[in-house]
Short mmCIF file of C-alpha atoms and ligand atoms in Angstrom, two decimals:
data_model
loop_
_atom_site.label_atom_id
_atom_site.label_comp_id
_atom_site.label_asym_id
_atom_site.label_seq_id
_atom_site.Cartn_x
_atom_site.Cartn_y
_atom_site.Cartn_z
CA MET A 721 115.73 88.92 111.65
CA ASP A 722 116.01 85.25 110.87
CA GLY A 723 114.73 81.90 112.19
CA ALA A 724 111.84 81.32 114.58
CA ASP A 725 114.33 79.93 117.13
CA ARG A 726 115.56 83.46 117.84
CA ARG A 727 112.06 84.71 118.56
CA GLU A 728 111.95 83.73 122.19
CA PHE A 729 112.88 86.90 124.04
CA LEU A 730 109.27 88.00 124.50
CA GLU A 731 106.29 85.71 124.10
CA PHE A 732 102.56 86.37 124.18
CA ASP A 733 100.82 83.06 124.62
CA ARG A 734 97.07 83.00 123.86
CA VAL A 735 96.57 86.31 125.62
CA GLN A 736 92.98 87.49 126.02
CA LYS A 737 91.46 90.55 127.65
CA SER A 738 87.95 91.50 128.66
CA TYR A 739 87.21 94.67 130.64
CA ASP A 740 83.58 93.69 131.32
CA GLN A 741 83.71 89.87 131.69
CA GLU A 742 81.73 89.69 128.48
CA ASN A 743 83.41 91.12 125.39
CA LEU A 744 86.96 90.18 124.48
CA VAL A 745 88.87 93.25 123.27
CA VAL A 746 91.99 91.10 122.68
CA ARG A 747 91.47 87.55 121.43
CA ASN A 748 93.94 84.66 121.26
CA PHE A 749 96.94 86.92 120.88
CA ASP A 750 100.11 84.94 120.10
CA LEU A 751 103.39 86.64 119.28
CA SER A 752 107.06 85.73 119.69
CA VAL A 753 109.59 88.52 119.49
CA ALA A 754 113.36 88.18 119.09
CA GLU A 755 115.74 90.24 121.19
CA GLY A 756 116.47 93.48 119.35
CA GLU A 757 113.45 93.20 117.08
CA PHE A 758 111.18 96.18 116.30
CA VAL A 759 107.60 94.94 116.20
CA THR A 760 104.65 97.23 115.53
CA LEU A 761 101.03 96.67 116.48
CA LEU A 762 99.05 98.40 113.73
CA GLY A 763 95.28 98.73 113.49
CA PRO A 764 92.32 101.09 113.60
CA SER A 765 91.33 102.90 116.77
CA GLY A 766 89.75 100.59 119.34
CA SER A 767 91.25 97.39 117.91
CA GLY A 768 93.06 96.47 121.16
CA LYS A 769 96.63 97.67 120.55
CA SER A 770 97.02 99.77 123.71
CA THR A 771 95.39 97.05 125.79
CA VAL A 772 98.16 94.66 124.70
CA LEU A 773 100.82 97.21 125.72
CA MET A 774 99.13 97.86 129.06
CA MET A 775 99.15 94.13 129.84
CA LEU A 776 102.80 93.91 128.84
CA ALA A 777 103.68 96.92 131.01
CA GLY A 778 101.69 95.50 133.92
CA PHE A 779 99.04 98.22 134.14
CA GLU A 780 96.25 95.85 133.12
CA SER A 781 95.72 92.23 134.13
CA LEU A 782 95.36 89.36 131.65
CA THR A 783 91.95 87.71 131.46
CA SER A 784 93.66 84.54 130.24
CA GLY A 785 96.92 83.41 128.67
CA ASP A 786 100.47 84.31 129.61
CA ILE A 787 103.28 86.74 128.77
CA ARG A 788 106.88 85.58 129.16
CA ILE A 789 110.22 87.35 128.96
CA GLN A 790 113.08 84.92 128.39
CA GLY A 791 110.83 82.05 129.33
CA GLN A 792 109.71 83.55 132.62
CA SER A 793 106.08 84.54 133.17
CA ILE A 794 105.62 88.22 133.98
CA ALA A 795 101.82 88.08 134.10
CA ARG A 796 101.80 88.62 137.87
CA MET A 797 104.99 90.65 138.23
CA ALA A 798 104.71 94.24 139.55
CA PRO A 799 105.16 96.82 136.74
CA TYR A 800 108.33 98.43 138.19
CA ARG A 801 110.05 95.04 138.38
CA ARG A 802 109.59 94.40 134.65
CA ASP A 803 112.29 96.92 133.75
CA ILE A 804 110.45 98.21 130.69
CA GLY A 805 110.96 101.66 129.17
CA MET A 806 107.85 103.49 128.00
CA VAL A 807 106.98 106.41 125.72
CA PHE A 808 103.40 107.51 125.22
CA GLN A 809 101.82 110.31 123.22
CA ASN A 810 101.04 112.31 126.33
CA TYR A 811 103.56 110.85 128.71
CA ALA A 812 104.12 114.11 130.54
CA LEU A 813 107.54 115.14 131.74
CA PHE A 814 107.70 116.46 135.30
CA PRO A 815 107.03 120.18 134.66
CA HIS A 816 108.72 121.46 137.84
CA MET A 817 111.98 119.63 137.11
CA THR A 818 114.67 120.61 134.61
CA ILE A 819 115.31 118.36 131.62
CA ALA A 820 118.42 116.95 133.33
CA GLU A 821 116.40 116.22 136.49
CA ASN A 822 113.73 114.50 134.40
CA LEU A 823 116.39 112.24 132.92
CA ALA A 824 118.01 111.63 136.30
CA TYR A 825 114.72 110.48 137.83
CA PRO A 826 114.67 106.86 136.58
CA LEU A 827 118.37 106.54 137.50
CA LYS A 828 117.79 107.78 141.06
CA LEU A 829 114.97 105.25 141.41
CA ARG A 830 117.61 102.66 140.55
CA LYS A 831 120.00 104.05 143.16
CA MET A 832 122.46 105.72 140.81
CA SER A 833 124.06 108.97 142.03
CA GLY A 834 127.05 111.29 141.83
CA ALA A 835 129.37 111.57 138.85
CA ALA A 836 128.08 108.36 137.19
CA LEU A 837 124.54 109.75 137.18
CA LYS A 838 125.67 113.11 135.82
CA ALA A 839 127.66 111.50 133.05
CA LYS A 840 124.80 109.21 132.07
CA VAL A 841 122.35 112.14 131.91
CA GLN A 842 124.73 114.08 129.66
CA GLU A 843 125.28 111.02 127.47
CA TYR A 844 121.53 110.63 126.87
CA LEU A 845 121.00 114.37 126.35
CA ASP A 846 123.67 114.21 123.65
CA LEU A 847 122.13 111.05 122.22
CA VAL A 848 118.86 112.87 121.48
CA GLU A 849 120.75 115.99 120.39
CA LEU A 850 119.69 118.12 123.35
CA GLY A 851 123.14 118.41 124.86
CA GLY A 852 122.79 122.08 125.82
CA PHE A 853 119.20 121.90 127.12
CA GLY A 854 119.76 120.20 130.50
CA ASN A 855 118.93 123.26 132.59
CA ARG A 856 115.71 124.17 130.80
CA ARG A 857 112.26 123.19 131.97
CA PRO A 858 109.84 121.23 129.75
CA ALA A 859 107.73 124.36 129.10
CA GLN A 860 110.78 125.99 127.48
CA LEU A 861 111.05 123.26 124.82
CA SER A 862 109.09 122.65 121.61
CA GLY A 863 106.77 119.64 121.30
CA GLY A 864 109.34 117.70 119.30
CA GLN A 865 112.10 118.45 121.79
CA ARG A 866 109.88 117.38 124.69
CA GLN A 867 109.18 114.09 122.94
CA ARG A 868 112.93 113.55 122.48
CA VAL A 869 113.35 114.07 126.24
CA ALA A 870 110.59 111.53 126.90
CA LEU A 871 112.41 109.11 124.61
CA ALA A 872 115.73 109.67 126.41
CA ARG A 873 114.02 109.21 129.78
CA ALA A 874 112.58 105.87 128.62
CA LEU A 875 115.98 104.67 127.42
CA ILE A 876 118.37 106.07 130.04
CA PHE A 877 118.16 103.12 132.44
CA GLU A 878 118.97 100.81 129.51
CA PRO A 879 115.85 98.66 129.53
CA ARG A 880 115.98 95.70 127.21
CA LEU A 881 112.36 96.25 126.24
CA VAL A 882 110.83 99.59 125.23
CA LEU A 883 107.11 100.19 124.64
CA MET A 884 105.88 103.10 122.57
CA ASP A 885 102.18 103.89 122.23
CA GLU A 886 101.51 106.39 119.42
CA PRO A 887 104.50 108.43 120.66
CA LEU A 888 104.44 110.79 117.67
CA GLY A 889 100.68 111.25 117.39
CA ALA A 890 100.76 114.84 118.68
CA LEU A 891 103.49 116.04 116.30
CA ASP A 892 103.04 117.56 112.84
CA LYS A 893 104.06 115.57 109.76
CA LYS A 894 107.60 116.92 109.36
CA LEU A 895 108.53 116.51 113.03
CA ARG A 896 106.93 113.08 113.05
CA GLU A 897 109.15 111.97 110.17
CA GLN A 898 112.25 113.33 111.92
CA MET A 899 111.33 111.47 115.10
CA GLN A 900 110.65 108.24 113.19
CA PHE A 901 114.19 108.51 111.90
CA GLU A 902 115.53 109.30 115.42
CA ILE A 903 113.79 106.31 116.99
CA THR A 904 115.04 104.00 114.23
CA ARG A 905 118.58 105.34 114.68
CA LEU A 906 118.53 104.82 118.46
CA HIS A 907 117.06 101.35 118.05
CA LYS A 908 119.87 100.37 115.67
CA GLN A 909 122.54 102.00 117.81
CA LEU A 910 121.44 100.66 121.21
CA GLY A 911 119.84 97.34 120.19
CA PHE A 912 116.86 97.29 122.56
CA THR A 913 113.64 95.46 121.66
CA VAL A 914 110.66 97.64 120.72
CA ILE A 915 106.93 97.04 120.79
CA TYR A 916 105.48 100.05 118.98
CA VAL A 917 101.82 100.98 118.60
CA THR A 918 100.44 103.13 115.81
CA HIS A 919 97.41 103.49 113.55
CA ASP A 920 99.62 105.08 110.88
CA GLN A 921 100.55 102.47 108.29
CA THR A 922 103.37 104.50 106.72
CA GLU A 923 104.99 104.83 110.12
CA ALA A 924 104.64 101.08 110.67
CA LEU A 925 106.03 100.19 107.22
CA THR A 926 109.09 102.43 107.50
CA MET A 927 110.13 101.60 111.07
CA SER A 928 109.36 97.95 111.79
CA ASN A 929 111.01 94.57 111.36
CA ARG A 930 107.54 93.03 111.64
CA ILE A 931 104.00 94.37 111.87
CA ALA A 932 101.03 92.69 113.56
CA VAL A 933 97.83 94.02 111.96
CA PHE A 934 94.94 94.17 114.44
CA ASN A 935 91.24 94.30 113.75
CA ALA A 936 88.65 94.05 116.53
CA GLY A 937 91.08 92.42 118.97
CA VAL A 938 92.30 89.80 116.51
CA VAL A 939 95.65 89.74 114.71
CA GLN A 940 94.89 89.45 111.00
CA GLN A 941 98.47 88.94 109.88
CA CYS A 942 101.94 89.36 111.36
CA ASP A 943 104.75 89.69 108.83
CA ALA A 944 107.60 91.85 107.57
CA PRO A 945 106.47 95.11 105.90
CA ASP A 946 107.18 93.93 102.34
CA VAL A 947 105.31 90.65 102.87
CA LEU A 948 102.28 92.49 104.27
CA TYR A 949 102.32 94.84 101.32
CA GLU A 950 102.92 92.23 98.62
CA SER A 951 100.97 89.27 100.01
CA PRO A 952 98.17 90.39 102.31
CA LYS A 953 96.21 87.42 103.71
CA ASN A 954 92.78 88.99 103.57
CA GLY A 955 90.83 92.00 102.37
CA PHE A 956 91.19 93.85 105.66
CA VAL A 957 95.01 93.79 105.50
CA ALA A 958 94.96 94.64 101.77
CA ASP A 959 92.71 97.61 102.50
CA PHE A 960 94.57 98.79 105.60
CA ILE A 961 98.12 98.62 104.22
CA GLY A 962 98.66 100.95 101.29
CA GLU A 963 96.09 101.64 98.61
CA ASN A 964 94.10 98.96 96.82
CA ASN A 965 91.37 98.67 94.23
CA PHE A 966 88.64 96.13 94.95
CA LEU A 967 86.87 94.77 91.86
CA PRO A 968 83.69 92.87 92.83
CA GLY A 969 83.25 89.50 91.15
CA GLU A 970 82.47 85.83 91.50
CA LEU A 971 84.89 83.00 92.16
CA VAL A 972 84.40 80.77 89.11
CA GLY A 973 87.26 78.31 89.59
CA LEU A 974 90.36 77.26 91.51
CA ASP A 975 93.49 76.19 89.67
CA GLY A 976 96.42 75.22 91.88
CA GLY A 977 97.62 78.39 93.55
CA SER A 978 95.30 80.54 91.43
CA ALA A 979 91.73 81.69 91.91
CA MET A 980 89.75 82.56 88.77
CA VAL A 981 87.41 85.51 89.30
CA ARG A 982 84.85 86.89 86.85
CA ILE A 983 84.32 90.64 87.27
CA SER A 984 81.50 92.90 86.06
CA SER A 985 83.14 93.60 82.70
CA GLY A 986 82.58 89.88 81.96
CA GLU A 987 86.28 89.03 81.92
CA THR A 988 87.85 86.40 84.14
CA LEU A 989 91.06 87.29 85.98
CA ARG A 990 93.67 84.91 87.30
CA CYS A 991 94.50 85.87 90.90
CA ARG A 992 96.73 84.86 93.75
CA ARG A 993 94.68 82.56 95.95
CA ALA A 994 94.09 84.23 99.33
CA ASP A 995 91.05 83.65 101.57
CA ALA A 996 88.38 83.25 98.85
CA GLU A 997 87.94 79.47 98.64
CA ARG A 998 84.40 78.47 97.60
CA VAL A 999 83.58 78.35 93.90
CA GLY A 1000 80.44 80.36 93.31
CA MET A 1001 81.05 82.81 96.15
CA ARG A 1002 81.14 86.56 95.72
CA CYS A 1003 84.66 87.90 96.09
CA ASN A 1004 86.83 90.89 95.29
CA VAL A 1005 89.87 91.09 93.09
CA SER A 1006 92.33 93.34 94.85
CA VAL A 1007 95.02 95.08 92.81
CA ARG A 1008 97.16 98.09 93.71
CA PRO A 1009 97.01 101.27 91.55
CA GLU A 1010 100.71 100.97 90.68
CA LYS A 1011 100.23 97.37 89.46
CA LEU A 1012 97.61 98.28 86.86
CA PHE A 1013 98.60 99.37 83.34
CA PHE A 1014 96.91 100.38 80.13
CA ASP A 1015 97.14 97.72 77.46
CA SER A 1016 99.75 98.31 74.79
CA PRO A 1017 100.77 96.13 71.84
CA ALA A 1018 104.22 95.67 73.38
CA GLN A 1019 102.89 93.96 76.48
CA SER A 1020 101.21 90.60 76.72
CA CYS A 1021 99.28 89.72 79.81
CA GLU A 1022 96.74 87.02 80.64
CA ASN A 1023 94.69 89.40 82.79
CA ARG A 1024 93.01 92.10 80.78
CA PHE A 1025 89.67 93.85 81.26
CA HIS A 1026 87.67 96.72 79.89
CA ALA A 1027 86.62 99.89 81.66
CA ARG A 1028 85.59 103.46 80.84
CA PHE A 1029 87.90 106.37 81.40
CA THR A 1030 86.49 109.08 83.64
CA THR A 1031 89.25 111.50 84.58
CA GLN A 1032 92.91 111.91 85.43
CA LEU A 1033 94.77 113.79 88.10
CA TYR A 1034 98.21 115.28 87.75
CA VAL A 1035 100.29 114.73 90.92
CA GLY A 1036 103.73 115.75 89.71
CA ASP A 1037 105.86 112.62 89.59
CA PHE A 1038 102.74 110.46 89.06
CA ILE A 1039 99.49 110.62 87.17
CA ARG A 1040 96.39 109.06 88.71
CA TYR A 1041 93.86 107.81 86.16
CA PHE A 1042 90.28 107.07 87.16
CA VAL A 1043 88.23 104.52 85.25
CA GLU A 1044 84.91 102.80 85.93
CA LEU A 1045 83.76 99.19 85.56
CA PRO A 1046 80.29 98.45 84.08
CA ASP A 1047 78.90 97.98 87.62
CA GLY A 1048 80.08 101.50 88.55
CA THR A 1049 83.11 100.40 90.60
CA PRO A 1050 85.76 103.12 90.41
CA VAL A 1051 89.31 101.92 89.69
CA VAL A 1052 92.50 103.95 90.13
CA ILE A 1053 95.65 103.48 88.05
CA LYS A 1054 98.89 105.16 89.09
CA LEU A 1055 101.52 105.67 86.40
CA LEU A 1056 104.88 107.39 86.38
CA ASN A 1057 104.62 110.77 84.73
CA ASP A 1058 106.92 110.21 81.77
CA SER A 1059 106.68 110.58 78.01
CA ALA A 1060 104.86 107.24 77.74
CA ALA A 1061 101.98 108.34 80.00
CA PRO A 1062 98.83 108.12 77.83
CA SER A 1063 95.88 110.49 77.72
CA PHE A 1064 92.22 109.71 77.07
CA THR A 1065 88.93 111.46 76.60
CA GLU A 1066 86.06 111.13 79.04
CA GLY A 1067 83.90 108.07 78.36
CA GLU A 1068 86.53 106.39 76.16
CA GLU A 1069 86.80 102.61 76.47
CA VAL A 1070 90.19 101.48 77.79
CA THR A 1071 91.78 98.07 78.31
CA LEU A 1072 93.68 97.41 81.52
CA ILE A 1073 96.20 94.73 82.30
CA ALA A 1074 97.55 93.36 85.58
CA ALA A 1075 99.89 90.45 86.23
CA PRO A 1076 98.20 87.48 87.97
CA GLN A 1077 100.67 87.66 90.89
CA ASP A 1078 99.57 91.27 91.51
CA CYS A 1079 95.88 90.33 91.74
CA SER A 1080 94.44 88.67 94.86
CA ALA A 1081 91.03 87.08 95.46
CA PHE A 1082 89.55 88.08 98.82
CA GLU A 1083 86.33 87.47 100.67
CA PRO A 1084 84.47 90.79 100.87
CA THR A 1085 85.13 92.68 104.13
CA ASP A 1086 83.49 95.67 105.79
CA PRO A 1087 84.97 99.02 104.88
CA ILE A 1088 87.45 100.38 107.42
CA PRO A 1089 86.09 103.42 109.28
CA GLU A 1090 88.03 106.66 108.81
CA GLU A 1091 90.19 107.80 111.74
P1 LIG B 202 93.50 100.84 120.50
O1 LIG B 202 94.71 101.14 121.31
O2 LIG B 202 93.73 99.88 119.39
O3 LIG B 202 92.81 102.07 120.02
P2 LIG B 202 92.36 99.94 123.02
O4 LIG B 202 93.20 98.81 123.47
O5 LIG B 202 92.57 101.26 123.68
O6 LIG B 202 92.44 100.07 121.44
O7 LIG B 202 90.83 99.56 123.22
C1 LIG B 202 90.27 98.33 122.81
C2 LIG B 202 88.84 98.28 123.29
O8 LIG B 202 88.83 98.21 124.72
C3 LIG B 202 88.02 99.50 122.93
O9 LIG B 202 86.71 99.05 122.63
C4 LIG B 202 88.05 100.33 124.18
O10 LIG B 202 86.89 101.12 124.28
C5 LIG B 202 88.10 99.29 125.27
N1 LIG B 202 88.83 99.77 126.47
C6 LIG B 202 90.10 100.23 126.49
N2 LIG B 202 90.49 100.53 127.75
C7 LIG B 202 89.43 100.25 128.54
C8 LIG B 202 89.18 100.34 129.97
N3 LIG B 202 90.15 100.77 130.81
N4 LIG B 202 87.98 99.96 130.41
C9 LIG B 202 87.03 99.50 129.58
N5 LIG B 202 87.18 99.38 128.24
C10 LIG B 202 88.37 99.75 127.72
MG1 LIG B 203 95.54 103.06 121.71
#
């Protein structure tokens, strides 16, 4: 996806939602989506993701703001007139109808019949690789097959916009990965625009063109997966996307694009400047386990600090090393399991290095509750 000029197919303009006239569960939500883009709303449970989808689908009203499709407000348009396809986790198929009848339903609503309808149903059964299953009933299919039918039913009337709210949440890991691949394939093949909701960051990273990270009704950052991973704007995003170490310290100086942070080992680390801005404030240095290395004479690096080795964990292709800072903060280092992987004894002092561009200085944030 390129230029902002193409992002005008779907627009959320300062959208807000309160269910009780008091608390906003969605605040100042702005988002422009290009036609054909796959945008994911990612965030912990209760952060307002489904509420945004419900407003877009027309099942919830907006408290303020506007939603436009191709420049036209849909905020007061009846849901069925919006022509939006939808897949939800528990979006039940009609149990008394066959799979083919389930797929025919949205077409009949749109006055299609006869041979054209039959051909379209077969085309979409084939598309989700259920060509021979038209005469079965939903109860005679597996969970993954049923979800493929739900997907086909959402796509069969060729909506330009498709909403998916945790559509794979009920499936086990292997099926979920297969379906992620299926959805991505259909999106590429058919070119519809997707707004996808999940609390699973791996799912978001692998499927999306862009991800909007929600916390408590507020978008923290909206960027492409690699930008979110490499340059998170704040501690919440750094913590939510992937794995991160947080080394508590104090901001002792600002130097152009760098923030200088002194951590409990007494060393000062040069960091990418993020949202920690006041000299003297407490802040965290965030650095990913795969961006930390043990010091070796061959490498030179401005950022080095001391810690004590505690233990290591063999995970096949990787080894996870656990060390501790003087203030007790645990730090994880993830190294490829090759002949160069070092070993240590418990309590041994080690020196760690990390490139300044892989360290970020963040204001401390509350820990994210477990799902
Ligand atoms: P998410 O999809 O991110 O888990 P939701 O949009 O479902 O979050 O919910 C956001 C907040 O709004 C939560 O605090 C939730 O309890 C509340 N909420 C959701 N739906 C309703 C509703 N129909 N009535 C009142 N409160 C609601
Ligand atoms: Mg939800």
